[in-house]
Amino acid sequence: MLMEMIKSLELYELLIFIAIGLAILFFGYRIKKIAFFIIWFLLGFTLMTYFMPTINNLVPDIANNDIYQFLLPIAGGVLLAMLGFTIEKLCVGGICFVLVMMTTIQYFGTEMSTLAIGAVIGIVMAGAAVALMKPAIIIATAVAGSYALTLAIFAFVTSLSFETYYWPVLIGIAAIGAGVQFLTTKHVS
């Protein structure tokens, strides 16, 4: 669903998406407040996009109104972005938790037992992230930037198999971004 949305973006929108992804990938720790705002916006937007079919089923007026279809994901993004901008430790823990839950939903489904296992793993990852703040920020921003760039790559290169290359591309780009951030922020606290 998200991939279809990315493919439907205009070229200038996709280029902005790529620029934001690159900034977060390579400079996430240095611009952490801005990066947190952007990451939380993208997470809120994505989660709201996942919940839109449920909302449409529950409230038919929303399903029939294009303005709600457009504004609700943006509102979800803005609400989470405001939270992420203000509370750093909660933000880092929350990013890790939400990324685990998004991965759980996307690849393993939405059954209650699956969500419970994903939530436990997410809580453990969030706790580890808060305990290791600087490395967690670098890795979380590198993964978030990598996620944006990976989606953009698959939007541009439609002949590339999403199922085959998604994880290798995501992990490879994240590793490069994290490496650059670790090297360039050695003396930055």
XYZ file of N, CA and C in Angstrom:
567
model
N 0.824 -1.189 0.000
C 0.000 0.000 0.000
C 0.876 1.263 0.000
N 1.884 1.289 0.864
C 2.776 2.438 0.924
C 3.590 2.554 -0.358
N 4.005 1.411 -0.907
C 4.791 1.433 -2.139
C 3.975 2.031 -3.284
N 2.687 1.722 -3.347
C 1.836 2.305 -4.388
C 1.736 3.824 -4.222
N 1.678 4.266 -2.961
C 1.620 5.703 -2.707
C 2.916 6.379 -3.162
N 4.060 5.748 -2.882
C 5.351 6.310 -3.283
C 5.450 6.359 -4.803
N 5.001 5.310 -5.471
C 5.048 5.283 -6.936
C 4.137 6.332 -7.558
N 3.099 6.754 -6.837
C 2.165 7.737 -7.371
C 2.642 9.178 -7.194
N 3.755 9.376 -6.479
C 4.264 10.727 -6.266
C 4.773 11.327 -7.577
N 4.639 12.630 -7.685
C 5.219 13.353 -8.812
C 6.736 13.334 -8.666
N 7.452 13.626 -9.749
C 8.909 13.594 -9.713
C 9.474 14.549 -8.668
N 8.969 15.767 -8.595
C 9.497 16.724 -7.618
C 9.218 16.262 -6.184
N 8.071 15.608 -5.951
C 7.764 15.090 -4.623
C 8.716 13.950 -4.258
N 9.000 13.111 -5.231
C 9.920 12.001 -5.011
C 11.335 12.514 -4.753
N 11.734 13.565 -5.440
C 13.061 14.152 -5.220
C 13.158 14.776 -3.825
N 12.096 15.405 -3.356
C 12.069 15.947 -1.990
C 12.158 14.797 -0.989
N 11.421 13.722 -1.249
C 11.445 12.528 -0.402
C 12.871 11.971 -0.329
N 13.565 11.930 -1.469
C 14.944 11.434 -1.524
C 15.874 12.367 -0.746
N 15.711 13.686 -0.923
C 16.564 14.655 -0.217
C 16.404 14.523 1.300
N 15.164 14.374 1.741
C 14.918 14.201 3.182
C 15.533 12.893 3.665
N 15.364 11.829 2.893
C 15.954 10.538 3.249
C 17.468 10.609 3.351
N 18.121 11.291 2.395
C 19.580 11.441 2.426
C 20.034 12.253 3.640
N 19.305 13.328 3.939
C 19.664 14.164 5.093
C 19.582 13.364 6.384
N 18.526 12.601 6.541
C 18.369 11.797 7.756
C 19.396 10.665 7.785
N 19.646 10.061 6.634
C 20.593 8.948 6.553
C 21.997 9.365 6.967
N 22.480 10.489 6.443
C 23.869 10.882 6.668
C 24.072 11.896 7.796
N 23.058 12.663 8.138
C 23.220 13.711 9.154
C 22.220 13.582 10.300
N 21.630 12.418 10.465
C 20.580 12.222 11.455
C 20.967 12.631 12.864
N 22.177 12.295 13.297
C 22.560 12.632 14.660
C 22.806 14.125 14.803
N 23.400 14.734 13.806
C 23.699 16.172 13.868
C 22.428 17.021 13.816
N 21.433 16.547 13.116
C 20.164 17.294 13.000
C 19.049 16.504 13.682
N 19.360 15.941 14.856
C 18.444 14.983 15.465
C 17.050 15.540 15.748
N 16.934 16.785 16.164
C 15.594 17.339 16.415
C 14.778 17.384 15.122
N 15.400 17.862 14.056
C 14.709 17.902 12.760
C 14.459 16.485 12.268
N 15.480 15.623 12.436
C 15.337 14.231 12.002
C 14.208 13.543 12.756
N 14.118 13.788 14.077
C 13.034 13.188 14.850
C 11.682 13.671 14.336
N 11.580 14.951 14.049
C 10.331 15.494 13.530
C 9.957 14.793 12.222
N 10.927 14.679 11.320
C 10.665 14.059 10.019
C 10.337 12.578 10.178
N 11.149 11.872 10.991
C 10.905 10.437 11.181
C 9.526 10.203 11.781
N 9.178 10.961 12.822
C 7.869 10.780 13.451
C 6.751 11.154 12.493
N 6.971 12.161 11.663
C 5.956 12.498 10.668
C 5.764 11.324 9.715
N 6.872 10.770 9.214
C 6.770 9.641 8.281
C 6.126 8.424 8.951
N 6.480 8.169 10.215
C 5.862 7.046 10.927
C 4.368 7.275 11.129
N 3.999 8.472 11.551
C 2.578 8.777 11.737
C 1.809 8.710 10.433
N 2.395 9.243 9.374
C 1.765 9.204 8.057
C 1.579 7.756 7.600
N 2.635 6.946 7.769
C 2.577 5.547 7.354
C 1.557 4.765 8.172
N 1.586 4.941 9.490
C 0.616 4.226 10.330
C -0.813 4.625 9.992
N -1.033 5.907 9.775
C -2.379 6.355 9.419
C -2.784 5.787 8.059
N -1.839 5.663 7.144
C -2.119 5.051 5.848
C -2.544 3.596 6.025
N -1.868 2.883 6.946
C -2.250 1.499 7.235
C -3.648 1.407 7.853
N -4.012 2.391 8.672
C -5.309 2.362 9.353
C -6.453 2.949 8.529
N -6.153 3.593 7.414
C -7.209 4.219 6.609
C -8.291 3.230 6.146
N -7.942 2.011 5.702
C -9.019 1.083 5.325
C -9.977 0.779 6.484
N -9.444 0.643 7.690
C -10.284 0.389 8.857
C -11.161 1.596 9.156
N -10.563 2.784 9.113
C -11.328 4.014 9.354
C -12.410 4.167 8.295
N -12.075 3.875 7.037
C -13.055 3.972 5.952
C -14.225 3.016 6.158
N -13.940 1.824 6.679
C -15.019 0.860 6.945
C -15.903 1.307 8.103
N -15.284 1.905 9.117
C -16.046 2.323 10.302
C -16.841 3.604 10.065
N -16.292 4.519 9.266
C -16.947 5.810 9.023
C -17.061 6.021 7.512
N -18.177 5.619 6.916
C -18.333 5.719 5.462
C -18.215 7.152 4.924
N -18.557 8.151 5.733
C -18.437 9.535 5.269
C -16.987 9.883 4.958
N -16.050 9.347 5.717
C -14.633 9.590 5.459
C -14.216 8.898 4.170
N -14.716 7.694 3.946
C -14.372 6.951 2.735
C -14.840 7.667 1.477
N -15.922 8.397 1.568
C -16.483 9.074 0.396
C -15.964 10.491 0.205
N -15.120 10.966 1.089
C -14.649 12.337 1.015
C -13.141 12.361 0.745
N -12.744 12.872 -0.413
C -11.332 12.893 -0.803
C -10.478 13.757 0.114
N -11.037 14.822 0.652
C -10.259 15.700 1.520
C -9.839 14.968 2.794
N -10.729 14.133 3.346
C -10.371 13.338 4.521
C -9.312 12.298 4.159
N -9.439 11.703 3.007
C -8.466 10.716 2.548
C -7.076 11.338 2.436
N -7.026 12.594 2.085
C -5.767 13.316 1.937
C -5.246 13.833 3.286
N -6.145 14.392 4.098
C -5.725 15.081 5.321
C -5.468 14.169 6.518
N -6.180 13.069 6.652
C -6.005 12.216 7.830
C -4.587 11.645 7.962
N -3.974 11.120 6.892
C -2.581 10.670 7.045
C -1.632 11.822 7.400
N -1.854 12.992 6.838
C -1.014 14.143 7.161
C -1.211 14.539 8.622
N -2.454 14.527 9.094
C -2.734 14.861 10.493
C -2.064 13.859 11.432
N -2.129 12.579 11.095
C -1.451 11.565 11.900
C 0.048 11.807 11.941
N 0.617 12.178 10.808
C 2.040 12.485 10.745
C 2.406 13.695 11.577
N 1.623 14.745 11.479
C 1.912 15.973 12.235
C 1.790 15.730 13.738
N 0.767 14.993 14.157
C 0.595 14.728 15.592
C 1.780 13.952 16.166
N 2.212 12.906 15.473
C 3.356 12.155 15.969
C 4.646 12.963 15.854
N 4.762 13.797 14.826
C 5.953 14.626 14.659
C 6.099 15.618 15.801
N 4.993 16.202 16.243
C 5.051 17.145 17.364
C 5.526 16.435 18.633
N 5.076 15.218 18.837
C 5.524 14.439 19.984
C 7.011 14.135 19.868
N 7.437 13.655 18.723
C 8.825 13.283 18.517
C 9.781 14.446 18.608
N 9.331 15.621 18.292
C 10.175 16.808 18.327
C 10.475 17.244 19.751
N 9.598 16.925 20.680
C 9.732 17.470 22.029
C 10.386 16.536 23.041
N 10.251 15.246 22.883
C 10.700 14.328 23.934
C 11.721 13.350 23.346
N 13.021 13.614 23.573
C 14.085 12.878 22.902
C 14.135 11.398 23.279
N 14.170 11.068 24.573
C 14.280 9.661 24.967
C 13.043 8.879 24.558
N 11.890 9.471 24.772
C 10.660 8.822 24.334
C 10.665 8.670 22.816
N 11.220 9.662 22.154
C 11.277 9.649 20.704
C 12.135 8.487 20.202
N 13.326 8.325 20.763
C 14.214 7.246 20.325
C 13.578 5.896 20.627
N 13.074 5.730 21.839
C 12.409 4.481 22.182
C 11.185 4.240 21.320
N 10.425 5.294 21.094
C 9.223 5.182 20.269
C 9.526 4.836 18.827
N 10.572 5.446 18.275
C 10.960 5.125 16.891
C 11.274 3.643 16.780
N 12.072 3.132 17.709
C 12.420 1.710 17.677
C 11.178 0.836 17.829
N 10.309 1.188 18.781
C 9.096 0.405 18.995
C 8.206 0.431 17.749
N 7.982 1.614 17.191
C 7.090 1.737 16.032
C 7.684 1.047 14.805
N 9.006 1.142 14.607
C 9.620 0.442 13.475
C 9.441 -1.069 13.606
N 9.594 -1.594 14.826
C 9.370 -3.029 15.043
C 7.909 -3.384 14.769
N 6.977 -2.562 15.248
C 5.561 -2.849 15.037
C 5.187 -2.736 13.553
N 5.741 -1.751 12.847
C 5.457 -1.619 11.407
C 5.975 -2.839 10.644
N 7.166 -3.298 11.016
C 7.724 -4.495 10.384
C 6.859 -5.705 10.697
N 6.409 -5.802 11.940
C 5.538 -6.910 12.344
C 4.251 -6.910 11.523
N 3.612 -5.754 11.419
C 2.352 -5.660 10.675
C 2.556 -5.961 9.203
N 3.609 -5.382 8.628
C 3.825 -5.531 7.190
C 4.187 -6.955 6.791
N 4.994 -7.639 7.608
C 5.502 -8.943 7.190
C 4.868 -10.135 7.893
N 4.235 -9.918 9.039
C 3.699 -11.052 9.786
C 2.204 -10.963 10.065
N 1.585 -9.850 9.723
C 0.142 -9.741 9.863
C -0.292 -9.005 11.117
N -1.607 -8.996 11.320
C -2.182 -8.226 12.428
C -2.952 -9.084 13.424
N -2.646 -10.363 13.473
C -3.291 -11.205 14.481
C -2.810 -10.773 15.865
N -3.649 -10.944 16.858
C -3.349 -10.455 18.201
C -2.064 -11.068 18.757
N -1.856 -12.373 18.564
C -0.639 -13.002 19.095
C 0.606 -12.468 18.392
N 0.516 -12.220 17.103
C 1.636 -11.661 16.349
C 1.953 -10.253 16.833
N 0.911 -9.442 17.042
C 1.116 -8.076 17.537
C 1.704 -8.076 18.946
N 1.280 -9.026 19.775
C 1.808 -9.111 21.139
C 3.297 -9.451 21.129
N 3.697 -10.397 20.291
C 5.115 -10.755 20.178
C 5.904 -9.560 19.640
N 5.359 -8.886 18.620
C 6.013 -7.696 18.075
C 6.149 -6.602 19.122
N 5.122 -6.437 19.965
C 5.166 -5.413 21.007
C 6.241 -5.729 22.047
N 6.368 -6.988 22.429
C 7.404 -7.370 23.396
C 8.789 -7.103 22.809
N 9.002 -7.494 21.566
C 10.287 -7.234 20.912
C 10.511 -5.729 20.784
N 9.469 -4.997 20.445
C 9.571 -3.542 20.326
C 9.939 -2.883 21.645
N 9.366 -3.355 22.749
C 9.679 -2.795 24.071
C 11.136 -3.073 24.436
N 11.605 -4.287 24.153
C 13.005 -4.626 24.427
C 13.935 -3.743 23.591
N 13.619 -3.580 22.306
C 14.432 -2.736 21.423
C 14.398 -1.278 21.880
N 13.246 -0.809 22.303
C 13.125 0.576 22.778
C 13.955 0.791 24.036
N 13.910 -0.158 24.969
C 14.711 -0.050 26.191
C 16.199 -0.043 25.891
N 16.630 -0.900 24.982
C 18.048 -0.932 24.598
C 18.447 0.375 23.919
N 17.561 0.924 23.115
C 17.849 2.175 22.419
C 18.023 3.329 23.390
N 17.184 3.398 24.412
C 17.289 4.481 25.397
C 18.566 4.322 26.222
N 18.948 3.083 26.511
C 20.168 2.849 27.281
C 21.419 3.224 26.480
N 21.365 3.068 25.184
C 22.501 3.374 24.298
C 22.114 4.522 23.373
N 21.931 5.699 23.926
C 21.304 6.818 23.229
C 21.996 7.216 21.918
N 23.268 7.573 21.927
C 23.924 8.056 20.709
C 23.943 6.987 19.613
N 24.408 5.767 19.895
C 24.371 4.753 18.834
C 22.942 4.469 18.352
N 21.984 4.514 19.280
C 20.592 4.260 18.895
C 20.071 5.350 17.966
N 20.413 6.608 18.262
C 19.969 7.700 17.395
C 20.583 7.538 16.015
N 21.872 7.229 15.971
C 22.549 7.065 14.680
C 21.930 5.918 13.899
N 21.736 4.794 14.546
C 21.178 3.630 13.836
C 19.725 3.875 13.437
N 18.939 4.453 14.341
C 17.524 4.710 14.021
C 17.387 5.692 12.866
N 18.199 6.758 12.858
C 18.097 7.722 11.758
C 18.632 7.119 10.465
N 19.676 6.286 10.562
C 20.198 5.638 9.354
C 19.162 4.684 8.757
N 18.487 3.931 9.611
C 17.458 2.997 9.119
C 16.269 3.772 8.535
N 15.863 4.846 9.205
C 14.736 5.635 8.692
C 15.084 6.283 7.353
N 16.280 6.850 7.244
C 16.713 7.422 5.972
C 16.836 6.367 4.900
N 17.349 5.208 5.275
C 17.476 4.092 4.347
C 16.112 3.618 3.861
N 15.146 3.600 4.757
C 13.785 3.193 4.395
C 13.212 4.123 3.322
N 13.387 5.428 3.531
C 12.892 6.402 2.551
C 13.602 6.222 1.216
N 14.917 6.056 1.242
C 15.665 5.896 -0.001
C 15.349 4.575 -0.693
N 15.162 3.523 0.092
C 14.827 2.222 -0.496
C 13.493 2.293 -1.230
N 12.501 2.923 -0.619
C 11.212 3.074 -1.299
C 11.364 3.895 -2.577
N 12.175 4.943 -2.514
C 12.396 5.775 -3.699
C 13.111 4.996 -4.799
N 14.081 4.176 -4.425
C 14.796 3.362 -5.420
C 13.825 2.432 -6.128
N 12.961 1.779 -5.371
C 12.010 0.859 -5.990
C 10.946 1.597 -6.804
N 10.681 2.843 -6.460
C 9.747 3.644 -7.262
C 10.380 4.019 -8.604
N 11.687 4.302 -8.582
C 12.391 4.660 -9.824
C 12.724 3.438 -10.666
N 13.227 2.385 -10.049
C 13.679 1.188 -10.764
C 12.600 0.117 -10.628
N 11.599 0.203 -11.465
C 10.448 -0.704 -11.353
C 10.788 -2.138 -11.762
N 11.891 -2.334 -12.477
C 12.266 -3.688 -12.892
C 12.930 -4.477 -11.767
N 13.319 -3.801 -10.687
C 13.958 -4.439 -9.549
C 12.892 -5.162 -8.710
N 13.149 -6.408 -8.375
C 12.196 -7.204 -7.597
C 12.162 -6.743 -6.138
N 11.018 -6.224 -5.724
C 10.852 -5.721 -4.356
C 11.040 -6.847 -3.350
N 10.443 -7.989 -3.601
C 10.505 -9.112 -2.663
C 11.931 -9.622 -2.496
N 12.716 -9.610 -3.561
C 14.074 -10.145 -3.519
C 15.074 -9.161 -2.928
N 14.985 -7.897 -3.316
C 16.044 -6.942 -2.995
C 15.709 -5.935 -1.901
N 14.493 -5.947 -1.366
C 14.110 -4.950 -0.368
C 15.053 -4.954 0.836
N 15.198 -6.097 1.492
C 16.018 -6.160 2.707
C 17.499 -5.915 2.433
N 18.086 -6.514 1.392
C 19.511 -6.210 1.139
C 19.765 -4.722 0.852
N 18.883 -4.088 0.091
C 19.049 -2.663 -0.204
C 18.874 -1.842 1.073
N 17.822 -2.125 1.838
C 17.559 -1.395 3.080
C 18.732 -1.517 4.047
N 19.202 -2.714 4.280
C 20.290 -2.949 5.228
C 21.605 -2.353 4.713
N 21.867 -2.492 3.419
C 23.099 -1.939 2.844
C 23.163 -0.427 2.954
N 22.084 0.239 2.596
C 22.049 1.706 2.690
C 22.133 2.145 4.146
N 21.425 1.458 5.037
C 21.471 1.802 6.461
C 22.880 1.633 7.018
N 23.574 0.582 6.613
C 24.944 0.350 7.090
C 25.871 1.470 6.622
N 25.722 1.894 5.384
C 26.546 2.994 4.866
C 26.252 4.277 5.644
N 24.969 4.590 5.816
C 24.588 5.797 6.548
C 25.064 5.781 7.986
N 24.905 4.639 8.668
C 25.351 4.534 10.057
C 26.868 4.672 10.138
N 27.583 4.051 9.204
C 29.040 4.170 9.181
C 29.487 5.611 9.013
N 28.863 6.314 8.084
C 29.208 7.729 7.870
C 28.912 8.537 9.126
N 27.762 8.310 9.738
C 27.416 9.068 10.948
C 28.359 8.758 12.113
N 28.725 7.493 12.301
C 29.646 7.151 13.380
C 31.009 7.809 13.152
N 31.458 7.827 11.898
C 32.757 8.430 11.591
C 32.740 9.960 11.744
N 31.640 10.600 11.383
C 31.606 12.053 11.400
C 31.141 12.647 12.732
N 30.698 11.817 13.656
C 30.228 12.346 14.949
C 31.041 11.798 16.133
N 32.286 11.389 15.879
C 33.114 10.832 16.953
C 33.229 11.782 18.139
N 33.393 13.076 17.860
C 33.623 14.037 18.924
C 32.407 14.914 19.197
N 31.269 14.516 18.705
C 30.030 15.273 18.921
C 29.220 14.523 19.971
N 28.758 15.257 20.969
C 27.953 14.585 22.000
C 26.513 15.025 21.926
